[in-house]
Amino acid sequence: KELQRLAVTDRLTGLFNRLRLDQALAEQLLRCQRYASSFSLILLDIDHFKVVNDSYGHPVGDQVLVELAHVLRKGTREVDVAGRWGGEEFLVICPDTAFIGAMAAAEKLRKLIASHVFPVIGTKTCSFGVASVQHNDTVSSLMARADTALYRAKANGRNRVEGEA
């Protein structure tokens, strides 16, 4: 059982890893297709994270990632699946959540993160992309919309939530 847990957990943050997120995405999509339910994704990226590593070193960067994971745990529902997508990107899968609810959840997380004081560096912001499942979606098409929204948030000034319904 411990080996199973370790296989799906990001060692640094303690959140789910990419393997478990991929599994959860596939499960949610099947569930959505079978029961005509909805779910949404929140993809977030730490703004200007490279500056943290370059200015303070990778151990402080790692500390920021760990601290952000704590904020995500605190700011998401028990049914949500939060994990480290890669590098400084995180993904939250929100079951039974339509687009408007996911946008509100992302905005809540954005405010929580922006007001959090991280050790050594102080405050940090994130940019968010939100997408909700559509009738003919695949995991790839859904993730692509979330990614497009995230890039739009970054292009529009960062520390903001953008969505692709």
XYZ file of C-alpha atoms in Angstrom:
165
model
C 0.000 0.000 0.000
C 2.846 2.374 0.814
C 4.493 1.600 -2.537
C 1.226 2.413 -4.315
C 1.019 5.749 -2.496
C 4.622 6.584 -3.341
C 4.064 5.701 -6.998
C 1.384 8.395 -7.389
C 2.835 11.103 -5.118
C 5.203 13.906 -6.026
C 8.163 13.478 -3.685
C 8.739 17.169 -3.155
C 5.235 18.549 -2.628
C 3.332 15.506 -1.404
C 0.608 16.239 -3.966
C -0.375 13.757 -6.648
C 2.141 13.371 -9.469
C 1.614 13.438 -13.231
C 0.880 9.694 -13.368
C -1.995 10.005 -10.885
C -3.291 13.172 -12.523
C -3.367 11.408 -15.901
C -5.326 8.538 -14.311
C -7.748 10.915 -12.597
C -8.330 12.832 -15.842
C -9.140 9.619 -17.715
C -11.462 8.469 -14.900
C -13.287 11.801 -14.787
C -13.758 11.845 -18.540
C -15.241 8.314 -18.505
C -17.487 9.210 -15.581
C -18.623 12.360 -17.330
C -19.436 10.468 -20.531
C -21.318 7.723 -18.703
C -23.360 9.865 -16.312
C -23.597 13.109 -18.295
C -21.930 14.972 -15.429
C -19.431 17.788 -15.688
C -15.960 18.516 -14.443
C -13.443 21.280 -14.883
C -9.710 21.813 -14.756
C -7.691 24.556 -13.153
C -4.145 24.759 -14.493
C -1.860 27.165 -12.658
C 1.691 28.287 -13.063
C 3.849 30.301 -10.636
C 4.596 33.691 -12.154
C 8.290 34.423 -12.768
C 9.398 31.308 -10.868
C 12.785 31.280 -12.612
C 13.617 34.521 -10.774
C 13.169 32.693 -7.444
C 15.618 29.954 -8.414
C 18.076 32.432 -9.958
C 17.952 34.878 -7.025
C 17.653 32.572 -4.023
C 18.734 29.149 -5.283
C 16.893 25.909 -5.938
C 16.415 24.941 -2.263
C 14.331 28.108 -1.755
C 12.525 27.398 -5.036
C 11.707 23.934 -3.716
C 10.447 25.482 -0.482
C 8.110 27.733 -2.503
C 6.729 24.677 -4.339
C 6.115 22.864 -1.040
C 4.442 25.921 0.470
C 2.257 26.397 -2.620
C 1.156 22.763 -2.293
C -0.014 23.539 1.274
C -2.013 26.520 0.029
C -3.600 24.351 -2.693
C -4.586 21.694 -0.149
C -6.124 24.351 2.066
C -7.956 26.051 -0.792
C -9.488 23.055 -2.573
C -12.373 20.759 -1.719
C -11.823 17.211 -0.496
C -13.277 15.837 -3.752
C -10.894 17.879 -5.902
C -7.727 16.235 -7.172
C -4.727 18.532 -6.851
C -1.317 17.658 -8.158
C 1.959 18.852 -9.575
C 1.668 18.815 -13.337
C 5.362 19.534 -13.836
C 8.003 22.051 -12.802
C 6.103 24.997 -11.360
C 2.764 24.014 -12.908
C -0.070 22.526 -10.878
C -3.411 21.036 -11.882
C -6.654 20.846 -9.947
C -9.376 18.528 -11.251
C -12.793 19.677 -10.029
C -15.440 16.922 -10.266
C -19.081 17.907 -10.751
C -18.064 21.496 -11.370
C -19.257 23.571 -14.315
C -17.282 26.414 -15.861
C -18.633 29.223 -13.656
C -17.888 27.258 -10.475
C -14.368 26.453 -11.650
C -13.688 30.101 -12.493
C -14.815 31.062 -8.966
C -12.644 28.323 -7.433
C -9.633 29.482 -9.447
C -10.187 33.092 -8.384
C -10.371 31.967 -4.751
C -7.061 30.114 -5.157
C -5.497 33.094 -6.937
C -6.354 35.361 -4.001
C -5.173 32.803 -1.416
C -1.816 32.419 -3.140
C -1.314 36.146 -3.804
C -1.950 36.971 -0.128
C 0.204 34.143 1.239
C 3.608 35.111 2.610
C 6.195 32.566 1.491
C 9.289 32.094 3.650
C 12.361 33.978 2.368
C 10.733 35.446 -0.778
C 7.555 37.051 0.587
C 4.579 37.073 -1.770
C 4.236 35.295 -5.104
C 1.475 35.148 -7.687
C 0.160 32.557 -10.102
C -1.596 32.650 -13.450
C -4.595 30.368 -13.995
C -6.232 28.683 -16.961
C -9.669 27.098 -16.539
C -11.484 24.707 -18.878
C -14.634 22.615 -18.516
C -15.343 19.354 -20.265
C -17.393 19.519 -23.449
C -19.385 16.802 -25.195
C -16.712 15.481 -27.584
C -13.661 16.247 -25.469
C -10.633 14.060 -25.057
C -8.160 14.547 -22.251
C -5.852 16.205 -24.793
C -8.443 18.656 -26.095
C -9.540 19.600 -22.580
C -5.950 20.115 -21.418
C -5.195 22.145 -24.558
C -8.019 24.565 -23.714
C -6.804 24.920 -20.122
C -3.279 25.541 -21.424
C -4.509 28.150 -23.922
C -6.337 29.953 -21.122
C -3.227 29.824 -18.921
C -1.091 31.357 -21.669
C -3.707 34.062 -22.166
C -3.567 34.845 -18.421
C 0.201 35.234 -18.683
C -0.066 37.372 -21.835
C -2.681 39.598 -20.186
C -0.449 40.528 -17.259
C -0.200 37.435 -15.001
C -1.785 36.983 -11.550
C -5.155 36.450 -13.193
C -7.685 33.788 -14.154
C -8.650 33.153 -17.771
C -11.020 30.499 -19.031
C -11.896 28.473 -22.107
C -15.495 27.290 -21.752
